[in-house]
mmCIF file of C-alpha atoms in Angstrom:
data_model
loop_
_atom_site.group_PDB
_atom_site.id
_atom_site.type_symbol
_atom_site.label_atom_id
_atom_site.label_comp_id
_atom_site.label_asym_id
_atom_site.label_seq_id
_atom_site.Cartn_x
_atom_site.Cartn_y
_atom_site.Cartn_z
ATOM 1 C CA MET A 1 3.378 49.711 -37.864
ATOM 2 C CA ASN A 2 0.025 48.576 -36.525
ATOM 3 C CA GLN A 3 1.382 45.075 -35.836
ATOM 4 C CA MET A 4 4.323 46.530 -33.862
ATOM 5 C CA ARG A 5 1.928 48.511 -31.674
ATOM 6 C CA ILE A 6 -0.208 45.395 -31.022
ATOM 7 C CA PHE A 7 2.899 43.366 -30.176
ATOM 8 C CA ARG A 8 4.093 46.103 -27.766
ATOM 9 C CA GLN A 9 0.705 46.266 -26.063
ATOM 10 C CA ALA A 10 0.633 42.485 -25.689
ATOM 11 C CA ALA A 11 4.143 42.548 -24.263
ATOM 12 C CA ASP A 12 3.206 45.318 -21.836
ATOM 13 C CA HIS A 13 0.119 43.400 -20.817
ATOM 14 C CA ALA A 14 2.139 40.216 -20.284
ATOM 15 C CA ARG A 15 4.738 42.152 -18.301
ATOM 16 C CA SER A 16 2.045 43.687 -16.108
ATOM 17 C CA LEU A 17 0.501 40.301 -15.482
ATOM 18 C CA TRP A 18 3.892 38.876 -14.609
ATOM 19 C CA ARG A 19 4.497 41.633 -12.037
ATOM 20 C CA ASP A 20 0.962 41.633 -10.640
ATOM 21 C CA GLN A 21 0.831 40.906 -6.925
ATOM 22 C CA ARG A 22 -2.782 41.713 -6.068
ATOM 23 C CA GLY A 23 -4.023 38.259 -5.093
ATOM 24 C CA ASP A 24 -4.690 36.589 -8.406
ATOM 25 C CA THR A 25 -1.286 35.081 -8.208
ATOM 26 C CA SER A 26 -1.939 33.560 -4.814
ATOM 27 C CA VAL A 27 -5.065 31.872 -6.102
ATOM 28 C CA ILE A 28 -3.081 30.387 -8.974
ATOM 29 C CA SER A 29 -0.367 29.210 -6.580
ATOM 30 C CA LEU A 30 -2.971 27.699 -4.298
ATOM 31 C CA VAL A 31 -4.476 25.797 -7.222
ATOM 32 C CA LEU A 32 -0.984 24.634 -8.250
ATOM 33 C CA ILE A 33 -0.174 23.441 -4.686
ATOM 34 C CA CYS A 34 -3.516 21.604 -4.431
ATOM 35 C CA THR A 35 -2.885 19.984 -7.810
ATOM 36 C CA ILE A 36 0.542 18.805 -6.719
ATOM 37 C CA ILE A 37 -0.866 17.421 -3.453
ATOM 38 C CA ALA A 38 -3.707 15.659 -5.302
ATOM 39 C CA ILE A 39 -1.285 14.041 -7.740
ATOM 40 C CA GLY A 40 1.015 12.968 -4.899
ATOM 41 C CA ALA A 41 -1.907 11.519 -2.933
ATOM 42 C CA THR A 42 -3.120 9.623 -5.962
ATOM 43 C CA VAL A 43 0.304 8.122 -6.620
ATOM 44 C CA GLY A 44 0.778 7.310 -2.930
ATOM 45 C CA LEU A 45 -2.623 5.640 -2.577
ATOM 46 C CA THR A 46 -2.099 3.660 -5.779
ATOM 47 C CA THR A 47 1.233 2.373 -4.496
ATOM 48 C CA TYR A 48 -0.372 1.528 -1.142
ATOM 49 C CA ARG A 49 -3.188 -0.360 -2.908
ATOM 50 C CA ASN A 50 -0.711 -2.349 -5.006
ATOM 51 C CA GLN A 51 1.333 -3.326 -1.947
ATOM 52 C CA VAL A 52 -1.772 -4.443 0.006
ATOM 53 C CA VAL A 53 -2.924 -6.567 -2.942
ATOM 54 C CA GLN A 54 0.538 -8.077 -3.231
ATOM 55 C CA GLU A 55 0.652 -8.885 0.466
ATOM 56 C CA LEU A 56 -2.784 -10.530 0.356
ATOM 57 C CA GLY A 57 -1.686 -12.537 -2.669
ATOM 58 C CA ASP A 58 1.406 -13.728 -0.789
ATOM 59 C CA LEU A 59 -0.793 -14.690 2.146
ATOM 60 C CA ALA A 60 -3.095 -16.673 -0.135
ATOM 61 C CA VAL A 61 -0.175 -18.572 -1.618
ATOM 62 C CA ALA A 62 1.155 -19.279 1.880
ATOM 63 C CA ILE A 63 -2.172 -20.621 3.070
ATOM 64 C CA ARG A 64 -2.624 -22.694 -0.065
ATOM 65 C CA SER A 65 0.800 -24.305 0.351
ATOM 66 C CA LEU A 66 0.282 -24.988 4.057
ATOM 67 C CA ASN A 67 0.741 -28.707 4.660
ATOM 68 C CA GLN A 68 -1.193 -30.075 7.620
ATOM 69 C CA SER A 69 -0.690 -33.751 6.971
ATOM 70 C CA TYR A 70 0.568 -35.801 9.898
ATOM 71 C CA THR A 71 2.548 -39.026 9.861
ATOM 72 C CA ALA A 72 3.875 -40.941 12.818
ATOM 73 C CA PRO A 73 6.590 -43.464 11.952
ATOM 74 C CA GLY A 74 6.243 -46.752 13.803
ATOM 75 C CA TYR A 75 2.610 -46.205 14.636
ATOM 76 C CA ALA A 76 1.654 -49.639 13.235
ATOM 77 C CA THR A 77 3.824 -51.456 15.839
ATOM 78 C CA PHE A 78 2.205 -49.752 18.803
ATOM 79 C CA THR A 79 0.029 -51.943 21.062
ATOM 80 C CA ASP A 80 -2.413 -50.395 23.449
ATOM 81 C CA PRO A 81 -2.226 -51.805 27.017
ATOM 82 C CA GLY A 82 -5.767 -50.773 27.709
ATOM 83 C CA PRO A 83 -7.211 -48.180 30.040
ATOM 84 C CA PHE A 84 -5.816 -49.743 33.174
ATOM 85 C CA PRO A 85 -2.188 -50.525 34.096
ATOM 86 C CA PRO A 86 -1.213 -54.199 34.146
ATOM 87 C CA PRO A 87 -1.749 -55.923 37.534
ATOM 88 C CA GLN A 88 1.268 -56.013 39.797
ATOM 89 C CA PRO A 89 1.969 -59.085 41.899
ATOM 90 C CA VAL A 90 1.255 -58.606 45.588
ATOM 91 C CA VAL A 91 4.330 -59.212 47.722
ATOM 92 C CA GLY A 92 3.861 -61.591 50.695
ATOM 93 C CA PHE A 93 1.186 -63.831 49.179
ATOM 94 C CA PRO A 94 1.930 -67.051 47.348
#
């Protein structure tokens, strides 16, 4: 009989807490909302960090594979005429 009374009092107390609207509930909901926002921000910032690291890695691979060598085919057959143009014959003089 004593256990039944304790169970009924606990149930009444739980019911009263469930129906309580005096402000304690709003503090709990505020904590819950802040927790959800903190978890979302953590996940978002972690994803952002991973993408930035991935992009910087791709940039490093692109710079490493950049080929700046230069070849000019037929360069060995080129002859330099010098800094001045070749002399032109003057018309009218022998």
